[in-house]
C-alpha cells in the first residue's frame, strides 16, 4: 500500500446501484434513529417511577444498535472488508484522527462506552465538573444537562475518561435529598431530632420505602442537623427540600430552638 | 360439596389483617382491563372505548326511589357482631386495643359504631381541629370497666409534625393499655401511613374478610329478596347485559356469575365499594311507575376517569385526601405545600370529573373514582393501602 493505486484498490467501485444502496441504508438509519428517539422519549415522559428511567435508558442503547447495524451494512458496499484492507483503512483513518480530530473522536468513542457502561442515562441527576442537573439527552458526542436554573449545558462524553461523574439516582427513582438546620447550642437535642424526623415523615413528597436519617454534627458555633430523606420522584427534589426546610424551621421555632447566630468557620457535613 | 362448604362460611368474618384474601380476577378480565387502560393511556385519557354497548343504550339507570328499596344502604350490624365474635374468641390475646382497618368506602366507622352500640361501649367524639393543630392527644378516655370506641382514627390527626406527635402519644397510651380496653376504626390509607410513621404493630389490626364473588352474590341476593319481601312481591330477575344470564346465581366461587366475580375482584373485595358500583349499574327498560320483573346489570363500570396526564398538585391532593379519610376545606393548607386557593381550584377540577366529592365542606375521593385514583398513586409509586 505505498501508492495511490494501492489505496484506490481498497474501495469497491461505487456505481449508481451502490450509491442508492448506501443512501437507503443512511436514510433508513436516520429515520429509525429519529423515530425511536422520539418514540422512546415520548413513552418515557408518560411513565413514572422505575419504568420512566428504564425506558429513558434505552434511548442511547437503541441508537447505538441502529448505528452498528447501519455501519455493518454500509462498509461492505464501500470497501472489500478483507483483513488486509481493514488494517490499511483503519491505519489511515487512525493517523488522520490522531492529528486533527482527537477530541471529537474521543468523545464519540466515549459516547459508545457511556451507552454500554451507563455512568449516566436520560433522567439521571448528575454533577460533572461543578455542573449539577438532570440529563435530558445522551447524544453521540455530548450529553445535555438542564440545571435547576433551567440552563442547558452540553458536556462532551470524553469527560468520563478522567473526570468524576457524580450520579444522584443512577438510573433509579431514589434520590437522597438533604435539608440543613443550624441551631444555637442551647437546645434539647432529643426533641429536635424527633421533631425533624416527624417533619420528614409528614412531607407530602416523602418516599416511604426509603430510610429517613437525622444527622447531627457539633461545631464551635452550635449544632448542624441534616435531614436525609428521599422524595417520591427525583424531579421533586427541590420542592421536597424546600418543604422540609420551611416546615422544619417552623417546628424548631415552636420548640424554642434558636438558630445559630455565627456561621463563621462553618464546615460542610 | 364445594357449594356446601361455601355456604358454611360466614358471610361476615373478621380476620387479622394479614389473613385477608384478596379476590382474584380471571386472566380474561385482567387482560380486558389492561387493554382498556392501554387505550386510555394512548389516547391521553379521552373517552375512547367507554361508549355504552348498543343494548345498554336502550336501558335506563334505576331511579333513586327504586334503588333505595332494591339496594338500600349496607347494614353493618352483622359485621359488628362478627367483630364482637372475633374479640370474644381472641380474649386477652387481642390486647387492650384492637384496630379495625377498612378501605375508605368499606364501612369501618359504621361497623365500630354498631359494635359500640351492641356492647355498650363509650363512643369517643371527634377532636376539634384546633386541638389537632396544637398537638394535643386527640382522645384521652379515662380507664373504666366499659370499653371505648373510636370510629375514625383518621379524624384524629393531620399530616404535620405537631399533630403526628399528639396521635403518637394517644396510640402509645392506648396500645400499652393505659387507657383501658377499646376498639379503633381506622382507614386503610391512614393505617398504611401510620405503620410507616409510628411503626404500629400489625398484630393489633383486624379487618373484614374480603367479599369474593360468592360472598357478594349471597349478600346481594339476600338484599334483593328482602326488598321484594318489603313490597310483598317476587324478587326481580337481574340479568347481565352482555350474556343475558342471571347474575345472582347462588353457589360457590366457580359457579358465581362472571360479572360479580369481576366486580368483587375490581373492588378488592370491599363490599362498600361494590355496593356503589352495583347501584350505578342496575338498569331497567320499563317506563317509570311500573315495577319490572327483570332488571339488567350494565357491562360498563361507570367509573370516574382521571385525565390522561395528572399534574403533581392533583396527585398530592388525592393522596392527602386518602391519607386523612377526607379533609375539611379549611385544613387543606395545613397539610399541603401549596395555597388554599390552588388546592380548591384543583379539587373543583377533579370534582367536575366525578373523582372527588364535597359534602358540607369536607372533600373526599368519590367511591366511583377510588379505584382509578388508587391505580394512579400506585403507578406514581406513592404510598398506597394494603387493601
XYZ file of C-alpha atoms in Angstrom:
656
model
C 0.000 0.000 0.000
C 2.613 2.536 -0.858
C 0.907 4.492 -3.597
C -2.446 5.941 -4.601
C -3.334 2.927 -6.781
C -2.968 0.601 -3.820
C -5.336 2.745 -1.752
C -7.822 3.064 -4.572
C -7.994 -0.753 -4.729
C -9.359 -0.703 -1.167
C -12.639 0.669 -2.329
C -15.304 -1.020 -4.341
C -16.488 0.655 -7.471
C -19.362 2.876 -6.417
C -21.829 2.610 -9.286
C -25.347 4.036 -9.169
C -26.794 0.921 -7.549
C -24.198 1.029 -4.756
C -24.817 4.721 -4.173
C -28.578 4.131 -3.997
C -27.991 1.276 -1.587
C -25.778 3.487 0.598
C -28.331 6.253 0.532
C -31.092 3.831 1.522
C -29.029 2.478 4.426
C -28.235 6.022 5.610
C -31.813 7.221 5.216
C -33.184 4.120 6.930
C -30.772 4.525 9.837
C -31.581 8.208 10.248
C -35.303 7.528 10.073
C -35.100 4.700 12.589
C -32.975 6.792 14.954
C -35.336 9.761 14.793
C -38.458 7.638 15.237
C -37.001 5.516 18.042
C -35.586 8.520 19.915
C -38.808 10.491 19.690
C -40.941 7.440 20.476
C -38.875 6.367 23.476
C -38.703 9.914 24.849
C -42.476 10.246 24.436
C -43.110 6.944 26.164
C -40.635 7.664 28.987
C -42.233 11.019 29.690
C -45.623 9.372 30.050
C -44.338 6.794 32.512
C -43.479 7.259 36.162
C -41.295 5.631 38.746
C -38.827 2.962 37.694
C -40.419 2.492 34.246
C -39.653 6.120 33.386
C -35.940 5.548 33.928
C -35.810 2.156 32.248
C -37.317 3.457 29.021
C -35.114 6.568 29.129
C -32.023 4.370 29.485
C -32.929 2.624 26.214
C -32.573 5.846 24.175
C -28.767 5.807 23.658
C -28.637 1.999 23.517
C -31.173 1.778 20.692
C -29.367 4.495 18.745
C -26.056 2.690 19.178
C -27.590 -0.587 17.983
C -29.063 1.091 14.885
C -25.712 2.744 14.098
C -23.796 -0.526 14.410
C -26.223 -2.312 12.100
C -26.126 0.566 9.576
C -22.313 0.710 9.549
C -22.024 -3.058 9.187
C -24.346 -2.820 6.176
C -22.608 0.217 4.641
C -18.954 -0.823 4.978
C -19.136 -3.863 2.621
C -20.725 -1.623 -0.013
C -17.807 0.823 0.096
C -14.839 -1.498 0.581
C -13.978 -5.130 0.322
C -13.778 -5.947 4.057
C -10.721 -8.237 3.913
C -8.259 -8.221 6.814
C -5.567 -6.525 4.735
C -7.943 -3.809 3.566
C -9.301 -3.152 7.017
C -5.804 -2.813 8.516
C -4.828 -0.381 5.840
C -8.010 1.664 6.139
C -8.008 1.800 9.903
C -4.326 2.784 9.900
C -5.017 5.708 7.609
C -8.107 6.782 9.480
C -6.270 6.477 12.810
C -3.480 8.733 11.559
C -5.958 11.402 10.485
C -7.817 11.212 13.771
C -4.618 11.347 15.797
C -3.611 14.643 14.231
C -6.834 16.525 13.577
C -9.926 15.153 15.321
C -8.585 13.627 18.509
C -11.067 15.182 20.991
C -14.016 14.866 18.673
C -13.457 11.183 18.033
C -12.556 10.597 21.677
C -15.985 11.963 22.609
C -17.663 9.711 20.043
C -15.864 6.645 21.403
C -16.626 7.739 24.965
C -20.268 8.041 23.877
C -20.213 4.370 22.846
C -18.587 3.409 26.159
C -21.134 5.540 28.065
C -24.011 3.826 26.260
C -22.716 0.467 27.468
C -21.338 1.318 30.933
C -24.106 3.847 31.627
C -22.442 6.260 34.068
C -25.422 8.480 33.207
C -28.738 7.953 31.468
C -31.514 10.331 30.485
C -33.440 11.181 33.639
C -30.388 10.887 35.907
C -29.320 13.787 38.112
C -25.563 14.192 37.707
C -22.777 16.515 38.712
C -19.860 16.851 36.310
C -17.162 19.438 36.979
C -19.462 21.542 39.150
C -22.471 21.371 36.815
C -25.492 19.748 38.517
C -28.680 18.965 36.696
C -30.921 16.436 35.014
C -29.621 14.579 31.969
C -32.227 15.258 29.306
C -30.424 13.820 26.284
C -27.496 11.476 25.714
C -26.181 12.262 22.248
C -23.382 10.672 20.260
C -20.774 13.260 21.269
C -22.293 15.120 24.207
C -24.890 14.872 26.901
C -27.347 17.664 27.603
C -27.906 18.597 31.225
C -30.594 21.018 32.375
C -29.589 22.769 35.587
C -32.053 23.840 38.314
C -31.737 27.371 36.857
C -33.042 25.985 33.558
C -29.731 26.388 31.735
C -28.945 23.791 29.109
C -25.327 22.621 29.418
C -23.710 20.357 26.815
C -20.935 18.208 28.210
C -18.754 16.062 25.907
C -18.638 12.362 26.695
C -14.841 12.421 26.892
C -15.193 13.686 30.471
C -15.859 10.111 31.516
C -12.168 9.223 30.832
C -10.741 11.286 33.681
C -13.483 13.255 35.482
C -15.556 12.008 38.418
C -19.219 11.625 37.438
C -21.484 12.026 40.459
C -24.844 10.389 39.762
C -27.518 11.067 42.391
C -30.086 8.474 41.344
C -28.161 6.160 38.998
C -30.989 5.151 36.691
C -33.479 4.677 39.525
C -36.095 6.780 41.221
C -34.347 7.051 44.596
C -32.533 10.327 45.053
C -31.451 11.378 48.507
C -32.167 14.965 49.495
C -30.607 16.837 52.378
C -32.122 19.716 54.341
C -29.775 21.565 56.721
C -30.587 23.283 60.005
C -28.136 25.287 62.136
C -29.020 25.646 65.806
C -27.681 27.531 68.786
C -26.014 25.059 71.223
C -28.700 25.645 73.838
C -31.436 23.193 72.799
C -32.915 19.795 73.640
C -31.207 17.556 71.074
C -33.530 14.572 71.551
C -36.657 16.659 70.934
C -35.075 18.359 67.954
C -34.099 15.006 66.465
C -37.646 13.650 66.920
C -39.253 16.813 65.563
C -37.068 16.791 62.452
C -37.870 13.130 61.841
C -41.574 13.967 62.123
C -41.077 16.843 59.692
C -39.732 14.359 57.146
C -42.489 11.828 57.903
C -45.180 14.427 57.289
C -43.860 15.727 53.982
C -46.264 15.016 51.110
C -43.253 14.315 48.884
C -41.719 11.600 51.073
C -40.875 8.214 49.582
C -41.787 5.817 52.350
C -39.832 2.728 51.351
C -36.502 4.516 51.787
C -34.902 5.366 55.140
C -35.013 8.726 56.869
C -31.945 9.819 58.786
C -31.464 12.831 61.034
C -27.766 13.525 61.445
C -26.229 15.938 63.957
C -22.767 17.449 63.884
C -21.248 19.663 66.533
C -19.474 22.879 65.510
C -17.892 25.681 67.581
C -20.906 27.907 66.795
C -23.616 25.351 67.516
C -25.112 22.173 66.097
C -25.775 21.362 62.488
C -28.645 18.968 61.752
C -29.340 17.304 58.457
C -32.495 15.516 57.397
C -31.616 12.894 54.807
C -34.684 11.518 53.024
C -35.954 10.587 49.573
C -38.741 12.175 47.518
C -41.234 10.044 45.575
C -39.835 11.348 42.285
C -36.309 12.756 41.785
C -37.860 15.704 39.914
C -39.452 16.781 43.231
C -36.085 17.203 44.961
C -36.070 20.999 45.235
C -39.708 21.210 46.291
C -39.029 18.445 48.811
C -36.018 20.223 50.328
C -37.980 23.500 50.430
C -40.880 21.771 52.184
C -38.536 20.147 54.733
C -36.689 23.398 55.333
C -39.734 25.626 55.815
C -41.681 23.215 57.989
C -38.519 22.216 59.866
C -37.770 25.833 60.726
C -41.334 26.397 61.910
C -41.274 23.265 64.036
C -37.902 24.110 65.589
C -39.181 27.605 66.355
C -42.196 26.082 68.084
C -39.821 24.007 70.238
C -37.921 27.161 71.188
C -34.689 26.120 69.478
C -32.885 29.256 68.343
C -30.955 29.372 65.097
C -27.161 29.622 65.288
C -26.075 33.244 65.087
C -22.462 32.905 63.958
C -21.741 30.894 60.881
C -18.072 31.861 60.636
C -15.934 28.813 60.281
C -18.892 26.626 59.333
C -17.895 23.388 57.708
C -19.778 21.114 55.388
C -21.046 17.962 56.967
C -69.590 -30.237 48.199
C -67.856 -27.018 47.267
C -71.204 -25.207 47.324
C -71.982 -26.570 50.781
C -68.586 -25.513 52.071
C -69.105 -22.087 50.565
C -72.463 -21.711 52.272
C -70.964 -22.774 55.586
C -68.504 -19.911 55.512
C -69.970 -16.964 57.401
C -70.839 -14.007 55.194
C -69.301 -11.575 57.647
C -65.959 -12.555 59.077
C -63.372 -10.504 60.929
C -59.819 -11.714 60.443
C -56.300 -10.499 61.243
C -55.146 -8.087 58.581
C -52.561 -10.434 57.099
C -55.185 -13.190 56.662
C -57.425 -11.169 54.354
C -57.686 -12.928 50.983
C -57.925 -10.643 48.001
C -60.364 -11.949 45.347
C -58.539 -12.609 42.098
C -59.767 -11.501 38.711
C -59.749 -14.099 35.953
C -56.976 -13.755 33.384
C -59.507 -12.759 30.731
C -60.917 -9.931 32.811
C -57.419 -8.757 33.762
C -56.455 -8.727 30.084
C -59.606 -6.767 29.230
C -58.880 -4.195 31.956
C -55.267 -3.820 30.813
C -56.407 -3.352 27.241
C -58.817 -0.618 28.343
C -56.070 1.005 30.422
C -53.706 0.934 27.436
C -56.406 2.575 25.330
C -56.814 5.328 27.912
C -53.038 5.763 28.137
C -52.590 6.087 24.383
C -55.483 8.484 23.975
C -54.447 10.750 26.864
C -57.496 9.817 28.894
C -60.154 10.595 26.303
C -63.395 8.701 26.452
C -62.462 6.235 23.696
C -63.840 2.757 24.340
C -66.233 3.993 27.009
C -69.306 4.221 24.782
C -72.167 2.149 26.167
C -72.961 -1.096 24.391
C -75.842 -0.935 21.929
C -78.275 -2.793 24.130
C -77.265 -0.680 27.136
C -78.366 2.387 25.226
C -81.927 1.061 25.339
C -81.827 0.770 29.118
C -82.047 3.420 31.798
C -80.429 3.555 35.182
C -82.755 2.836 38.075
C -84.350 5.863 39.721
C -83.240 6.717 43.259
C -86.503 5.654 44.887
C -86.306 2.188 43.382
C -82.624 1.928 44.253
C -83.353 2.880 47.850
C -85.613 -0.156 48.095
C -83.632 -2.595 45.987
C -80.123 -1.711 47.171
C -80.506 0.090 50.494
C -77.504 1.319 52.475
C -75.483 -1.539 53.928
C -76.462 -2.627 57.406
C -73.126 -3.082 59.207
C -74.633 -4.766 62.271
C -73.705 -8.292 61.131
C -70.143 -7.032 60.722
C -70.255 -5.619 64.243
C -71.429 -8.999 65.535
C -68.563 -10.653 63.657
C -66.159 -8.229 65.335
C -67.664 -8.985 68.751
C -67.341 -12.703 67.999
C -63.690 -12.274 66.978
C -62.873 -10.311 70.126
C -64.617 -12.861 72.323
C -62.674 -15.699 70.676
C -59.371 -13.840 70.904
C -59.884 -12.935 74.586
C -56.819 -11.464 76.266
C -54.607 -12.250 73.267
C -56.318 -9.422 71.345
C -54.512 -6.926 73.589
C -56.072 -3.853 75.180
C -56.856 -2.201 71.865
C -57.958 -3.619 68.522
C -57.840 -1.616 65.321
C -60.434 -2.441 62.691
C -58.861 -1.423 59.395
C -61.125 -0.781 56.414
C -60.832 0.774 52.980
C -62.374 4.249 52.511
C -65.866 3.175 51.441
C -65.909 -0.074 53.352
C -67.739 0.990 56.481
C -65.110 0.606 59.219
C -66.528 3.611 61.109
C -70.144 2.443 60.823
C -69.080 -1.021 61.912
C -67.248 0.256 65.010
C -70.197 2.479 65.874
C -72.523 -0.510 65.564
C -70.136 -2.576 67.714
C -70.140 0.148 70.386
C -73.951 0.232 70.443
C -74.152 -3.570 70.663
C -71.638 -3.722 73.506
C -72.492 -0.583 75.450
C -69.084 0.928 74.762
C -68.393 4.670 75.011
C -68.193 6.345 71.615
C -65.452 8.976 71.750
C -66.275 12.177 69.828
C -64.059 13.518 67.079
C -61.466 16.014 68.314
C -61.613 19.655 67.244
C -59.242 20.794 64.509
C -57.674 23.348 66.883
C -56.727 20.545 69.290
C -55.086 18.595 66.472
C -53.109 21.634 65.334
C -51.972 22.261 68.919
C -50.565 18.734 69.138
C -52.954 17.626 71.868
C -53.854 13.983 72.308
C -56.947 13.524 70.146
C -58.645 11.320 72.731
C -57.881 10.605 76.357
C -60.596 8.339 77.766
C -60.384 7.648 81.452
C -59.880 3.914 82.058
C -63.077 2.281 83.234
C -64.890 -1.041 83.180
C -66.554 -0.040 79.926
C -64.666 -0.223 76.708
C -64.393 2.817 74.480
C -64.611 3.084 70.712
C -63.071 5.478 68.193
C -64.866 5.026 64.848
C -62.415 7.082 62.758
C -58.778 7.230 63.795
C -58.142 9.216 60.593
C -60.005 12.168 62.113
C -57.527 12.215 64.987
C -54.509 13.554 63.148
C -53.266 15.831 60.449
C -50.183 15.086 58.417
C -47.995 17.654 60.124
C -45.322 17.209 62.765
C -47.187 18.672 65.742
C -50.360 16.710 65.160
C -48.465 13.494 64.494
C -46.824 13.829 67.916
C -50.288 14.096 69.518
C -51.509 10.960 67.779
C -48.297 9.122 68.714
C -48.949 9.907 72.382
C -52.528 8.637 72.112
C -51.604 5.401 70.367
C -48.712 4.714 72.753
C -51.058 5.134 75.703
C -53.807 3.080 74.059
C -51.650 0.197 72.858
C -49.952 -0.178 76.240
C -53.356 -0.417 77.930
C -53.120 2.818 79.931
C -56.478 3.969 78.533
C -58.335 0.720 79.194
C -59.912 -1.501 76.554
C -61.023 -0.074 73.258
C -61.733 -0.600 69.585
C -60.484 1.825 66.965
C -61.767 2.061 63.416
C -59.018 3.082 61.032
C -58.986 3.893 57.337
C -56.650 1.564 55.444
C -54.706 4.529 53.993
C -54.238 6.082 57.416
C -53.130 2.687 58.666
C -50.554 2.348 55.870
C -49.217 5.802 56.685
C -49.130 5.293 60.436
C -47.407 1.956 60.082
C -44.509 3.764 58.458
C -44.668 6.874 60.607
C -45.265 5.288 64.009
C -44.323 1.628 63.421
C -47.669 0.333 64.716
C -47.829 -3.404 65.450
C -49.674 -5.276 62.697
C -50.861 -7.823 65.254
C -53.294 -5.241 66.662
C -55.083 -4.852 63.325
C -58.070 -6.808 62.061
C -60.287 -6.336 59.057
C -63.391 -7.702 57.394
C -62.674 -10.734 55.260
C -62.906 -9.762 51.609
C -66.211 -10.290 49.812
C -65.292 -12.503 46.883
C -67.754 -13.198 44.065
C -69.629 -15.876 46.017
C -69.960 -13.748 49.162
C -71.010 -10.743 47.147
C -73.650 -12.841 45.375
C -75.001 -14.076 48.702
C -75.169 -10.554 50.099
C -76.823 -9.019 47.027
C -79.265 -11.918 46.613
C -80.318 -11.532 50.257
C -80.865 -7.769 49.933
C -82.849 -8.276 46.704
C -85.059 -10.887 48.412
C -85.511 -8.607 51.424
C -86.519 -5.739 49.139
C -89.131 -7.931 47.468
C -90.429 -9.071 50.861
C -90.907 -5.425 51.913
C -93.225 -4.876 48.948
C -94.800 -8.349 49.228
C -93.660 -9.201 45.712
C -91.300 -11.564 43.951
C -87.620 -10.581 43.679
C -86.852 -9.399 40.140
C -84.526 -11.408 37.926
C -81.300 -9.491 37.431
C -79.620 -10.375 34.144
C -76.231 -9.414 32.739
C -76.490 -7.105 29.755
C -73.726 -8.917 27.915
C -74.751 -12.557 28.351
C -78.394 -12.357 29.388
C -77.590 -14.788 32.218
C -78.749 -14.224 35.828
C -76.017 -12.510 37.842
C -77.207 -13.638 41.265
C -76.650 -17.358 40.665
C -76.156 -18.871 44.099
C -73.276 -21.235 44.706
C -69.504 -21.370 45.157
C -66.957 -19.038 43.614
C -66.733 -21.133 40.414
C -70.472 -21.000 39.756
C -70.707 -17.284 40.534
C -71.522 -15.084 37.571
C -68.577 -13.554 35.742
C -69.961 -10.081 36.403
C -69.924 -10.430 40.185
C -66.575 -12.247 40.233
C -65.091 -9.380 38.271
C -66.832 -6.780 40.386
C -65.526 -8.361 43.587
C -62.009 -8.504 42.155
C -62.216 -4.964 40.801
C -63.294 -3.677 44.226
C -60.594 -5.721 46.018
C -63.310 -7.495 47.952
C -64.643 -4.275 49.503
C -68.383 -4.648 49.998
C -68.964 -0.921 50.474
C -67.305 -0.121 47.171
C -69.045 -2.963 45.311
C -72.372 -1.629 46.607
C -71.725 1.733 44.887
C -70.907 0.015 41.579
C -73.933 -2.266 41.918
C -76.283 0.692 42.354
C -74.686 2.568 39.482
C -75.019 -0.399 37.100
C -78.592 -1.538 37.751
C -80.879 -0.708 34.804
C -84.365 -1.414 33.603
C -86.296 -0.871 30.397
C -89.756 -0.211 31.783
C -91.361 3.256 31.793
C -91.282 4.963 35.180
C -94.006 3.918 37.581
C -94.040 0.250 36.622
C -92.071 -2.274 38.628
C -90.349 -4.560 36.118
C -89.822 -8.289 36.665
C -86.429 -8.127 35.037
C -83.562 -5.791 35.773
C -80.276 -5.593 33.925
C -76.730 -5.193 35.166
C -74.854 -2.874 32.818
C -71.487 -4.008 31.491
C -69.704 -0.664 31.854
C -68.414 0.224 35.302
C -69.363 3.909 35.035
C -66.223 4.938 36.885
C -64.981 8.469 37.186
C -61.960 8.757 34.904
C -58.852 10.775 35.529
C -57.313 12.909 32.797
C -54.532 11.239 30.800
C -51.792 13.249 32.458
C -52.484 14.184 36.063
C -50.329 17.011 37.416
C -48.297 16.737 40.588
C -50.558 19.019 42.626
C -53.623 16.907 41.804
C -51.734 13.766 42.785
C -50.695 15.316 46.106
C -54.282 16.441 46.718
C -55.730 12.997 46.062
C -53.082 11.275 48.183
C -53.661 13.705 51.042
C -57.427 13.201 50.933
C -56.987 9.449 51.107
C -54.443 9.531 53.948
C -56.874 11.619 56.017
C -60.044 9.785 55.012
C -61.286 13.068 53.545
C -60.452 16.564 54.720
C -62.210 19.770 55.716
C -61.629 22.587 53.258
C -60.158 24.818 55.976
C -57.463 22.259 56.833
C -56.107 21.811 53.310
C -53.280 24.402 53.690
C -52.126 22.725 56.911
C -51.155 19.544 55.098
C -50.365 20.641 51.553
C -47.343 22.530 50.240
C -49.432 24.968 48.202
C -52.048 27.615 48.839
C -55.679 27.125 49.796
C -56.810 28.721 46.533
C -54.742 26.352 44.394
C -55.917 23.360 46.398
C -59.550 24.359 45.927
C -59.073 25.014 42.235
C -57.517 21.563 41.787
C -60.305 19.919 43.788
C -63.010 21.611 41.722
C -61.424 20.347 38.524
C -61.393 16.820 39.933
C -64.945 17.265 41.180
C -66.119 18.072 37.634
C -64.809 14.664 36.545
C -66.521 12.961 39.475
C -63.208 11.903 41.037
C -63.767 13.757 44.319
C -66.880 14.939 46.064
C -67.586 17.559 48.703
C -70.101 17.157 51.476
C -70.579 20.078 53.885
C -67.103 21.417 53.233
C -65.430 18.033 53.589
C -63.669 16.734 50.492
C -63.082 13.076 49.800
C -62.313 10.759 46.911
C -65.624 9.645 45.396
C -66.307 5.889 45.620
C -66.595 5.515 41.838
C -63.301 7.367 41.378
C -61.447 5.490 44.096
C -60.012 2.607 42.077
C -58.738 4.956 39.339
C -57.081 7.120 41.969
C -55.558 4.123 43.713
C -54.108 2.865 40.409
C -52.709 6.309 39.650
C -50.991 6.583 43.039
C -49.609 3.070 42.722
C -48.184 3.867 39.271
C -46.590 7.036 40.620
C -45.038 4.978 43.471
C -46.842 6.859 46.250
C -47.673 5.007 49.450
C -50.888 3.011 48.949
C -53.013 0.953 51.313
C -52.780 -2.818 51.625
C -56.452 -3.497 50.972
